[in-house]
PDB file of C-alpha atoms in Angstrom:
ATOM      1  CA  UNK A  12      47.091 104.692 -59.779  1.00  0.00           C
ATOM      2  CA  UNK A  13      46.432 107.309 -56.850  1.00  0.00           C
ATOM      3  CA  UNK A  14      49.248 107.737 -54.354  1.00  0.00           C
ATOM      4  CA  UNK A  15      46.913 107.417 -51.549  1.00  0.00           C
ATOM      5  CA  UNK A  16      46.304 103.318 -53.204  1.00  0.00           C
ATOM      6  CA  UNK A  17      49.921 102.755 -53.221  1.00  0.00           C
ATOM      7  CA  UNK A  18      51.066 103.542 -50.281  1.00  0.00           C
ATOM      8  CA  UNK A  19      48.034 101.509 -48.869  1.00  0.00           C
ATOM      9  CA  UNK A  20      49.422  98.205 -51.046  1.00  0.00           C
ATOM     10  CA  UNK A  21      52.554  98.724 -49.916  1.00  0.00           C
ATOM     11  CA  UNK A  22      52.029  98.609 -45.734  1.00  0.00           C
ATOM     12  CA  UNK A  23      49.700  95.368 -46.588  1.00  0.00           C
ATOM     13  CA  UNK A  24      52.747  93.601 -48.357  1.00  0.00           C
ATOM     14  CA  UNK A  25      54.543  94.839 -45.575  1.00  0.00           C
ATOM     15  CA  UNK A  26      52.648  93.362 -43.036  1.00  0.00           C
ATOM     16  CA  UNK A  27      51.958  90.098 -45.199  1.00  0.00           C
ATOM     17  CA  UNK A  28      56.230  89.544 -44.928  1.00  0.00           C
ATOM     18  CA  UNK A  29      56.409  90.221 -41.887  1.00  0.00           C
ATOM     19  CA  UNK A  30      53.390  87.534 -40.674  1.00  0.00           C
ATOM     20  CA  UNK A  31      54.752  84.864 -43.024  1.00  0.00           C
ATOM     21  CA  UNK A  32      56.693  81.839 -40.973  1.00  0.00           C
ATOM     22  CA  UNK A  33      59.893  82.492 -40.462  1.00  0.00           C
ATOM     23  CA  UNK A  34      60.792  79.058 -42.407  1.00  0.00           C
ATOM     24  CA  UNK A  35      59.889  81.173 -45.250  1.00  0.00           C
ATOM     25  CA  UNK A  36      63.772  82.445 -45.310  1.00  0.00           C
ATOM     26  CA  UNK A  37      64.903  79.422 -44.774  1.00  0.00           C
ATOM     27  CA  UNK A  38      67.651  77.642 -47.332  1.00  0.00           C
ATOM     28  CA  UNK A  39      66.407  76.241 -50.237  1.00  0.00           C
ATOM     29  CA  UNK A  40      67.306  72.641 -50.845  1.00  0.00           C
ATOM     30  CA  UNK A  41      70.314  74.091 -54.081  1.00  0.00           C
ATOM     31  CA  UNK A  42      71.470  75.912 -51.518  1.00  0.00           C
ATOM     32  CA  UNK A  43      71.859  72.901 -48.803  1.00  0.00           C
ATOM     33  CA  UNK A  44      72.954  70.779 -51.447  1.00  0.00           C
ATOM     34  CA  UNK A  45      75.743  73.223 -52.923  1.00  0.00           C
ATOM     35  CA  UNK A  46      77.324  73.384 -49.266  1.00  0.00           C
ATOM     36  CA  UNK A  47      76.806  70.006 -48.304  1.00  0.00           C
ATOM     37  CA  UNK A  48      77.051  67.794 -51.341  1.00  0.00           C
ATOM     38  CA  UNK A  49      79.577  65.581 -52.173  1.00  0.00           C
ATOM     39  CA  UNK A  50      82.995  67.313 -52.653  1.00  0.00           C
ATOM     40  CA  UNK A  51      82.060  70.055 -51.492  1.00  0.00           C
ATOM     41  CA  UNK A  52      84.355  72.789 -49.869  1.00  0.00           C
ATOM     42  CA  UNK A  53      82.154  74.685 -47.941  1.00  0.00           C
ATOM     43  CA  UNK A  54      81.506  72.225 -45.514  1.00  0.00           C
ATOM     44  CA  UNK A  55      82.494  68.876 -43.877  1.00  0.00           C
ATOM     45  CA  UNK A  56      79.607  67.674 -43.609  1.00  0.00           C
ATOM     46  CA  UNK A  57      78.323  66.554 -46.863  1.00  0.00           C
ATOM     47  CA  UNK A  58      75.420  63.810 -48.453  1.00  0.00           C
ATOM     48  CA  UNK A  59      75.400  62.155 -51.815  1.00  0.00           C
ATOM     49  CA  UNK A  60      73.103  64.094 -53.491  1.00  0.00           C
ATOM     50  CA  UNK A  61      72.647  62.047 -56.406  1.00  0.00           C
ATOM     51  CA  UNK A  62      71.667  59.151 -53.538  1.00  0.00           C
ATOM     52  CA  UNK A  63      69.265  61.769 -51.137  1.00  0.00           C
ATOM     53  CA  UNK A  64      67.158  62.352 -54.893  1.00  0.00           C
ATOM     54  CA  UNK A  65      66.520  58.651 -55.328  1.00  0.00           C
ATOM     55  CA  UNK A  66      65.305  57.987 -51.556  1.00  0.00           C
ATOM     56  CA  UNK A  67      61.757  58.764 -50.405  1.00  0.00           C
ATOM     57  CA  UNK A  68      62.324  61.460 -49.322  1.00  0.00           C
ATOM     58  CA  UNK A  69      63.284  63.222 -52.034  1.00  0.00           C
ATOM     59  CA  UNK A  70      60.845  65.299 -53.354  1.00  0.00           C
ATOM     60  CA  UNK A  71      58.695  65.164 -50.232  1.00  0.00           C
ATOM     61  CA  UNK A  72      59.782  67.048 -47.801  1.00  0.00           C
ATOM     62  CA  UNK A  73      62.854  69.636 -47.522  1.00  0.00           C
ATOM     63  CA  UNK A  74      65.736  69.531 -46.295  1.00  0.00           C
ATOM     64  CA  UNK A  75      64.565  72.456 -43.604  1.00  0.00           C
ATOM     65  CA  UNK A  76      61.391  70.177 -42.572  1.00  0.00           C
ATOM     66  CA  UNK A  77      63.693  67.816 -41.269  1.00  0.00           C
ATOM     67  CA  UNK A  78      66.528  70.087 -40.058  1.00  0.00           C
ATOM     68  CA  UNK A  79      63.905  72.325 -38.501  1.00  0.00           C
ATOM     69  CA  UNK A  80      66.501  74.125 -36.523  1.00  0.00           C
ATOM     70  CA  UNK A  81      68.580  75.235 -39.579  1.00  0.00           C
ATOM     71  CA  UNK A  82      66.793  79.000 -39.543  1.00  0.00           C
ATOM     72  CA  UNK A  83      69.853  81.375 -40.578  1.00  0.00           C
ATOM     73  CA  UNK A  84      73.590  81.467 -41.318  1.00  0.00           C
ATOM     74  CA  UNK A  85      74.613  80.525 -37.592  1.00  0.00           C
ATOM     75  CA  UNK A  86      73.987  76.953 -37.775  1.00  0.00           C
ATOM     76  CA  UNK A  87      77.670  77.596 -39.517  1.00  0.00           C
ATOM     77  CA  UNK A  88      79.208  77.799 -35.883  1.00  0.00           C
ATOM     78  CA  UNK A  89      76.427  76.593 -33.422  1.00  0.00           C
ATOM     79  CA  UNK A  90      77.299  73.480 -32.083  1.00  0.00           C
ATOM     80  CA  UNK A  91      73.921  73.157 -30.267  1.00  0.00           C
ATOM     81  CA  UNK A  92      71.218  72.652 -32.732  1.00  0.00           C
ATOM     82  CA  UNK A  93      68.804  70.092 -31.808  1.00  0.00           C
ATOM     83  CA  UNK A  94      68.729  66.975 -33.651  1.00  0.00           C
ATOM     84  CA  UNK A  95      66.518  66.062 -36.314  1.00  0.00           C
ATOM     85  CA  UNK A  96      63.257  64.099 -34.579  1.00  0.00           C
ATOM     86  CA  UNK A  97      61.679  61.294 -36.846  1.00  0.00           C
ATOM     87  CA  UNK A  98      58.536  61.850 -34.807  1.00  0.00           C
ATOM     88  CA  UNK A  99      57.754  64.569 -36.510  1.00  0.00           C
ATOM     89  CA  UNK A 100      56.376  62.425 -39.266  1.00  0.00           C
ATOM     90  CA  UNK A 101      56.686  59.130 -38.280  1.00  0.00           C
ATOM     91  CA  UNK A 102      54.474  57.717 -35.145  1.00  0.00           C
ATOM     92  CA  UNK A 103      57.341  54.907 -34.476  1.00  0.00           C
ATOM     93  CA  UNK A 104      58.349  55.647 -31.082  1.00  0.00           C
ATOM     94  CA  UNK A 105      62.226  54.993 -31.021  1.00  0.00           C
ATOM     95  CA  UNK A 106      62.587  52.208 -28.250  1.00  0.00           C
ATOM     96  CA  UNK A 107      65.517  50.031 -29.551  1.00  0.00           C
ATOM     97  CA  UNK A 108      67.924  48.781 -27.139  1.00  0.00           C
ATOM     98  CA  UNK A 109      67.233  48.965 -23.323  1.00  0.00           C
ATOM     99  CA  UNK A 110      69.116  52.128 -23.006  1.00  0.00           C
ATOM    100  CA  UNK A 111      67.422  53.410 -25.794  1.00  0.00           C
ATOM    101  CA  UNK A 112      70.882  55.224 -27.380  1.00  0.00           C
ATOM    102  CA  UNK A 113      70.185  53.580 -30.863  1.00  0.00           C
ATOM    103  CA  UNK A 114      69.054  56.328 -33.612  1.00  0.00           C
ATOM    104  CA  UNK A 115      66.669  55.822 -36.089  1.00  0.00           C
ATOM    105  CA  UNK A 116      69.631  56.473 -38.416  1.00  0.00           C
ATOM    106  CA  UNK A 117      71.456  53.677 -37.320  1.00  0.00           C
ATOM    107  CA  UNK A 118      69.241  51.285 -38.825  1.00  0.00           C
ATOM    108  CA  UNK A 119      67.255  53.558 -41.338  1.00  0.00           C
ATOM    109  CA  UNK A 120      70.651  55.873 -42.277  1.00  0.00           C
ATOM    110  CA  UNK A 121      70.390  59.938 -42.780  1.00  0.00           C
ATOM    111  CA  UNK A 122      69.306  59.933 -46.489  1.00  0.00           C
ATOM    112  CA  UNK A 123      69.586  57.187 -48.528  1.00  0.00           C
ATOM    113  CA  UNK A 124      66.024  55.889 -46.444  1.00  0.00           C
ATOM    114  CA  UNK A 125      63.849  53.930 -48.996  1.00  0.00           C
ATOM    115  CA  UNK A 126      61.042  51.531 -48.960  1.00  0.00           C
ATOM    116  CA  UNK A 127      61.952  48.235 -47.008  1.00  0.00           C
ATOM    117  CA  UNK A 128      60.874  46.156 -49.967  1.00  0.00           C
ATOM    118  CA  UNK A 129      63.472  48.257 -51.834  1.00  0.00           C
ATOM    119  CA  UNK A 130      66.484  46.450 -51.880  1.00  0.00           C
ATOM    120  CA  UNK A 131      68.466  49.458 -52.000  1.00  0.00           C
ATOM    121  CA  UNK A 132      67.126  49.822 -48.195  1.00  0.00           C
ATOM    122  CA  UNK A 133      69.005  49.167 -45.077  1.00  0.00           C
ATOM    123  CA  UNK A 134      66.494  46.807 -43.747  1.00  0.00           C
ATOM    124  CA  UNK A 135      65.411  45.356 -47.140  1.00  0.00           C
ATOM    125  CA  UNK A 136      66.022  41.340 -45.519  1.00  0.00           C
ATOM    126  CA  UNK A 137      68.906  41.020 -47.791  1.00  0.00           C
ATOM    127  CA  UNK A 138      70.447  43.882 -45.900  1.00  0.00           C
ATOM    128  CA  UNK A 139      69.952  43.033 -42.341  1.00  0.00           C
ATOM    129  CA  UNK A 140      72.449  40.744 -41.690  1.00  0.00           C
ATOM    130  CA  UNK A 141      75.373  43.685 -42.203  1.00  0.00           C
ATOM    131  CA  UNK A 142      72.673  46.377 -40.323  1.00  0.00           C
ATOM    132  CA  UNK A 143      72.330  44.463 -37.742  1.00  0.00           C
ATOM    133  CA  UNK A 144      75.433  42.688 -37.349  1.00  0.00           C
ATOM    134  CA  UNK A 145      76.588  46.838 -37.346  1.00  0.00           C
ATOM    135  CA  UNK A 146      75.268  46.251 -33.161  1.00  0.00           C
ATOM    136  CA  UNK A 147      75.018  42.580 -33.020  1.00  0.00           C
ATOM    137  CA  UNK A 148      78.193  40.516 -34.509  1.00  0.00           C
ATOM    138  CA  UNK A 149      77.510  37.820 -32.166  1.00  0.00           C
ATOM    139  CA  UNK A 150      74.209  37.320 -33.610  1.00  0.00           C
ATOM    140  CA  UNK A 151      74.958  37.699 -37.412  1.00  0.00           C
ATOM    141  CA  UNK A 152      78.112  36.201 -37.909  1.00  0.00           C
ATOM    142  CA  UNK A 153      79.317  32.914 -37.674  1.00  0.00           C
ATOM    143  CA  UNK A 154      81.845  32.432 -34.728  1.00  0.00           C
ATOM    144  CA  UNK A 155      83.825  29.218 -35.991  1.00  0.00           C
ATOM    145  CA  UNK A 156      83.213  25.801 -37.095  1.00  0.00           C
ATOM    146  CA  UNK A 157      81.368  24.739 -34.870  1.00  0.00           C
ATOM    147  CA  UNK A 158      79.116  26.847 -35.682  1.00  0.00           C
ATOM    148  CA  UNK A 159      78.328  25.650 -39.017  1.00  0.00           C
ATOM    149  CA  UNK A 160      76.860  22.533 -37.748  1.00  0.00           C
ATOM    150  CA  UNK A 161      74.149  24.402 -35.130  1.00  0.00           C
ATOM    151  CA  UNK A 162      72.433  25.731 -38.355  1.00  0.00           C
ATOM    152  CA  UNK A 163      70.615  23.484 -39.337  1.00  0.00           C
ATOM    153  CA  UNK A 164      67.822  24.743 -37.176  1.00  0.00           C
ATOM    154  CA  UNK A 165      66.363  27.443 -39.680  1.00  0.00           C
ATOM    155  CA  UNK A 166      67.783  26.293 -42.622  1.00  0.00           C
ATOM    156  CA  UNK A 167      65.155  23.285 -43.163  1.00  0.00           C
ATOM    157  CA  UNK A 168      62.822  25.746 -43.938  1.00  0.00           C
ATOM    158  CA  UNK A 169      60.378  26.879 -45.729  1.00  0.00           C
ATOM    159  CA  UNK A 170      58.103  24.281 -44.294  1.00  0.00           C
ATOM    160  CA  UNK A 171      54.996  24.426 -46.312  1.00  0.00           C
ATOM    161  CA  UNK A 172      55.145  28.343 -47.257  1.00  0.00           C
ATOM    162  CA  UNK A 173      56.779  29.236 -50.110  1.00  0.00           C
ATOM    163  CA  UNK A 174      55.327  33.032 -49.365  1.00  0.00           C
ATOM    164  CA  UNK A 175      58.256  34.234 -47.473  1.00  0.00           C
ATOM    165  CA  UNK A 176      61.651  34.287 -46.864  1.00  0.00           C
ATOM    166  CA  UNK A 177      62.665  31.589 -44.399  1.00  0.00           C
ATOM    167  CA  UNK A 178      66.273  31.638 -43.243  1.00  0.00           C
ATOM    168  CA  UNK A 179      68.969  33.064 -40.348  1.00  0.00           C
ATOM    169  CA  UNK A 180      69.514  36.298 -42.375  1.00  0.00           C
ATOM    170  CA  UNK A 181      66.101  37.522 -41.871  1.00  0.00           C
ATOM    171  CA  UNK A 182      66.202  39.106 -38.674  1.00  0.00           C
ATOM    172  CA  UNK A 183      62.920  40.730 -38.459  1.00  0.00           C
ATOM    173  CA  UNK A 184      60.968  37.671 -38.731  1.00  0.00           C
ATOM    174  CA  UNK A 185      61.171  36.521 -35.294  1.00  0.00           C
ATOM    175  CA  UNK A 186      62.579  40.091 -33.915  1.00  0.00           C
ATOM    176  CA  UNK A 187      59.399  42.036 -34.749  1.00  0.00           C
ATOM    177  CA  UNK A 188      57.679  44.758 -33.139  1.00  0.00           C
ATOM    178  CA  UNK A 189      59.147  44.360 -29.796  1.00  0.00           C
ATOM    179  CA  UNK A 190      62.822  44.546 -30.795  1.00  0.00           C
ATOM    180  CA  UNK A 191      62.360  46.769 -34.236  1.00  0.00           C
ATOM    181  CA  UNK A 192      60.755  49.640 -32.674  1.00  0.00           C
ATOM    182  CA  UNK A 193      60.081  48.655 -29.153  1.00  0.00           C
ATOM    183  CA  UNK A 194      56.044  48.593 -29.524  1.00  0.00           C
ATOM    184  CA  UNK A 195      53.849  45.233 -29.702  1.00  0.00           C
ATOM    185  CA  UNK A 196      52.831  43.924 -33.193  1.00  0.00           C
ATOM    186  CA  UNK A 197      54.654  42.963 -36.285  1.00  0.00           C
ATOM    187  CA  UNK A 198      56.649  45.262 -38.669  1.00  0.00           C
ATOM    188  CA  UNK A 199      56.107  43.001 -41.711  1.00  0.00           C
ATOM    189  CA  UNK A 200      54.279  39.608 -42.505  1.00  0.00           C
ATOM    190  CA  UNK A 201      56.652  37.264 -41.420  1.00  0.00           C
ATOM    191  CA  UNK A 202      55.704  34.803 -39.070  1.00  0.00           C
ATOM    192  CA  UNK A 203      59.053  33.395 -37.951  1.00  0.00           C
ATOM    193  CA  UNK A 204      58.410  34.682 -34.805  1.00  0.00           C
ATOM    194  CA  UNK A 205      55.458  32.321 -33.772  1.00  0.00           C
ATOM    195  CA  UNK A 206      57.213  29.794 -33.085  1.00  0.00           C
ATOM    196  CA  UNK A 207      60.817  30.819 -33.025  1.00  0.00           C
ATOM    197  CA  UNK A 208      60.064  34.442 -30.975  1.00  0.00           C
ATOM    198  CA  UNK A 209      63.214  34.950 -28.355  1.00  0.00           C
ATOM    199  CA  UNK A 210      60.564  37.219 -26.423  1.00  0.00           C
ATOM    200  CA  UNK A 211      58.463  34.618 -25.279  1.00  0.00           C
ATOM    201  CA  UNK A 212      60.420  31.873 -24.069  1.00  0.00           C
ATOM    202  CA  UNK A 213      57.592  29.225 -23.423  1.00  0.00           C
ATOM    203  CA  UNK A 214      57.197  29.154 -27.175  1.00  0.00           C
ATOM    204  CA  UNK A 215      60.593  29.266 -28.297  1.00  0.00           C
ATOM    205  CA  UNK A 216      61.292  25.893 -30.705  1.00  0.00           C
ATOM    206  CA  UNK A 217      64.594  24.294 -30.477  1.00  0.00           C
ATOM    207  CA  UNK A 218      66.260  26.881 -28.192  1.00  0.00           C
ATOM    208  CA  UNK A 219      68.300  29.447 -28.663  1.00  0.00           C
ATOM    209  CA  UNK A 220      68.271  30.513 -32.671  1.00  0.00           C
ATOM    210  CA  UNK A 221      71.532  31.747 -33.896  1.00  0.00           C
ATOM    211  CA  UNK A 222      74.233  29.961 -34.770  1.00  0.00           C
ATOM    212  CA  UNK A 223      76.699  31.140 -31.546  1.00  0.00           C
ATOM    213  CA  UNK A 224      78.282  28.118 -30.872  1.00  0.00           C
ATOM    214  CA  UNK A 225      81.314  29.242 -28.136  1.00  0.00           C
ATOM    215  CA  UNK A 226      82.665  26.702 -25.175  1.00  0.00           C
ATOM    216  CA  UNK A 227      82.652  30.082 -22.383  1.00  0.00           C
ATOM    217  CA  UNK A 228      79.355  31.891 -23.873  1.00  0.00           C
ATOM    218  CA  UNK A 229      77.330  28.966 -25.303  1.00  0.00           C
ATOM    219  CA  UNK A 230      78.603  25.582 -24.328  1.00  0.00           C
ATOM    220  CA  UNK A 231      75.204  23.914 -25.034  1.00  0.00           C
ATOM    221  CA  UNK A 232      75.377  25.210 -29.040  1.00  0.00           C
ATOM    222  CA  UNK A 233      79.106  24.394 -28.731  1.00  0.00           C
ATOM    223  CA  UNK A 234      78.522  20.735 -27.370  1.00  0.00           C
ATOM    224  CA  UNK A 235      75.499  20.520 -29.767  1.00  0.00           C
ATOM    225  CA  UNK A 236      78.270  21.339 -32.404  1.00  0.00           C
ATOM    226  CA  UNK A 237      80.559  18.855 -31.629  1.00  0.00           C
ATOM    227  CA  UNK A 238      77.763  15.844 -31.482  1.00  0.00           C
ATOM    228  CA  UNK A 239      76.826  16.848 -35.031  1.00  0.00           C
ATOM    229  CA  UNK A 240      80.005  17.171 -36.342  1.00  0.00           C
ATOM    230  CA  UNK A 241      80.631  13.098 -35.070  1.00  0.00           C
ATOM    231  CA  UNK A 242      77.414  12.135 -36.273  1.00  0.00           C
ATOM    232  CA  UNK A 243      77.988  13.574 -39.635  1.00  0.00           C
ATOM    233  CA  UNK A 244      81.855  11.888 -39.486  1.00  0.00           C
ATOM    234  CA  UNK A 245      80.239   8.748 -38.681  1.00  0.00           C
ATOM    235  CA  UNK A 246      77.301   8.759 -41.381  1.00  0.00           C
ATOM    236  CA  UNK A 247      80.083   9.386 -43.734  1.00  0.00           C
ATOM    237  CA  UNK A 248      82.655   6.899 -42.420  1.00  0.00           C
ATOM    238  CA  UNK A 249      79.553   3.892 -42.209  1.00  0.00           C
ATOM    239  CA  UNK A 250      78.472   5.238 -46.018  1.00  0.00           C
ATOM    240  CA  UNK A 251      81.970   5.188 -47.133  1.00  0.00           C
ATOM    241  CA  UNK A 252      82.171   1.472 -45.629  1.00  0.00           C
ATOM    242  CA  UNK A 253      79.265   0.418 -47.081  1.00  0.00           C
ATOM    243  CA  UNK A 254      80.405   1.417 -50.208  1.00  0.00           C
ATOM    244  CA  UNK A 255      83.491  -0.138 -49.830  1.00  0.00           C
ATOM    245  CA  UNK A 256      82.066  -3.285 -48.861  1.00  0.00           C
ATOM    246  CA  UNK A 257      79.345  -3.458 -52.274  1.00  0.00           C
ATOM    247  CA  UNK A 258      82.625  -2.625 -54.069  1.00  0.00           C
ATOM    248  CA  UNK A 259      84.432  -5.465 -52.965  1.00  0.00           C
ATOM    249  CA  UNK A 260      81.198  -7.915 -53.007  1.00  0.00           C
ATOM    250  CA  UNK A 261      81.051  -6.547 -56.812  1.00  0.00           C
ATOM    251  CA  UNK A 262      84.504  -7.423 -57.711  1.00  0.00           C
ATOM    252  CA  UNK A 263      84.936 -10.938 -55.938  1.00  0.00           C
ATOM    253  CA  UNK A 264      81.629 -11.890 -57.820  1.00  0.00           C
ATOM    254  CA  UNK A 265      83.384 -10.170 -60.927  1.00  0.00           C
ATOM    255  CA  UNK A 266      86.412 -12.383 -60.438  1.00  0.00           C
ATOM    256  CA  UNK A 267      84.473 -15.233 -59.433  1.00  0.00           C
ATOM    257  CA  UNK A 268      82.357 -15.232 -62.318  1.00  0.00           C
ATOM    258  CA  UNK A 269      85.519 -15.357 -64.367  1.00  0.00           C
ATOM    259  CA  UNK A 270      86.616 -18.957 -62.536  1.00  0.00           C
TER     260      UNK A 270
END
C-alpha cells in the first residue's frame, strides 16, 4: 500500500476519534460495577449488582446514560455532579409532595426499579403500604385499638368486582394521578378513587379513609371507634344472653321432661 494512502487513512481515523461523543470514553458498565458493587473497596458507594441485572433497566441503558455526568476519573473527588434526571426518559414530571423534595427514588429506588405488576417492585400494591408508610406512618399504620374498629370502611369490599384489589393497603387506588406523580389521570386501573378520592371532597364516601383513629388529631374516627367497639360489646353480650337463655329453656324442658 503507497505511503501517500496511509498517511491519508491515518488523519481520517484521526479526525473520526476526535468527532466521536465524548461518552465514547466513558466507563463501561464492568468497570462501574467492579468499583461500585457490593463489597467493594474502591468505593463507598456501592449497588447489588446481582439485583441492578434483574431490574429493567438492566440491559437497556448504561450505567453512563443515567449518570450522564460521570465523563472521567474526577467524579472520584467532585462533590458537585448533577444528579441523575428521570426526565431524560421518562415524561412523569416529578410533582409529589407540595414542596416537591420527594425523589423519584424514594418511591421507585436507584436500581432495583421493575415493572409495578412485578412484585419485586416498590409500588407493586403489596409493597405500598411499607413505601409509603416510608413518608406517611400516619396513613399506613394502625395507631391503636381504636383503630381497628374504623376499618371496616374498605374492608367490605370488593363490591361486585372481583377484577381488582380492594382494600386499605392499596394506596394508589384512590391516590392516583394527582398524588403519584402530581399530573391528572390515573396511574393504573383502579377505580377506588371514584368514590373514595381524598381530592375531591364532594365525592368522598364515608369520610375520611384511613384508619387514624386519635382523640387530639381525629376525634371523630376516635369517637367513631369507641361507638363500634360498644356496639360490638353489646351484640356479643345480647348473643351471649340469648344463648344463655335457649340453654337454660333447653335444660328445664330436659329436666322437665324427666318429671
Amino acid at each position: 500500500m503507497p505511503v501517500e494512502i496511509i498517511k491519508k487513512l491515518s488523519w481520517q481515523v484521526l479526525i473520526a476519534l476526535f468527532l466521536l461523543p465524548l461518552s465514547a470514553w466513558g466507563y463501561s458498565e464492568e468497570e462501574c460495577i467492579r468499583c461500585h458493587g457490593s463489597g467493594s473497596a474502591e468505593s463507598r458507594l456501592q449497588i447489588d449488582a446481582d439485583i441492578y441485572k434483574t431490574s429493567i433497566h438492566a440491559g437497556e441503558i448504561s450505567c453512563i446514560d443515567c449518570h450522564e455526568a460521570i465523563t472521567g476519573d474526577a467524579h472520584f473527588t467532585d462533590r458537585g455532579l448533577e444528579k441523575v434526571n428521570c426526565r431524560n426518559c421518562h415524561e412523569q414530571k416529578n410533582q409529589h409532595g407540595r414542596d416537591v423534595t420527594t425523589k423519584c427514588t424514594d418511591c421507585h429506588t436507584r436500581h432495583a426499579v421493575y415493572k409495578a405488576d412485578d412484585v419485586r417492585s416498590s409500588v407493586h400494591w403489596i409493597n405500598l403500604e411499607k413505601t409509603c408508610g416510608g413518608c406517611h406512618p400516619d396513613q399506613t399504620k394502625s395507631t391503636g385499638w381504636l383503630s381497628v374498629f374504623t376499618s371496616f370502611r374498605i374492608v367490605s369490599h370488593p363490591k361486585q368486582n372481583m377484577a381488582g384489589h380492594f382494600g386499605k393497603d392499596m394506596c394508589v387506588g384512590c391516590h392516583q394521578g394527582k398524588a403519584a406523580h402530581g399530573e391528572d389521570g390515573p396511574v393504573n386501573g383502579q377505580n377506588c378513587y371514584r368514590c373514595h378520592s381524598p381530592l375531591d371532597k364532594e365525592r368522598v364516601i364515608l369520610g375520611y379513609m384511613h384508619p387514624y383513629a386519635d382523640w387530639q388529631k381525629k376525634p371523630v374516627n376516635a369517637a367513631a371507634g369507641c361507638i363500634s367497639v360498644i356496639v360490638l360489646i353489646g351484640i356479643i353480650f345480647i348473643a351471649a344472653k340469648d344463648f344463655m337463655g335457649r340453654s337454660d329453656k333447653r335444660r328445664s324442658d330436659h329436666d322437665g321432661g324427666k318429671n
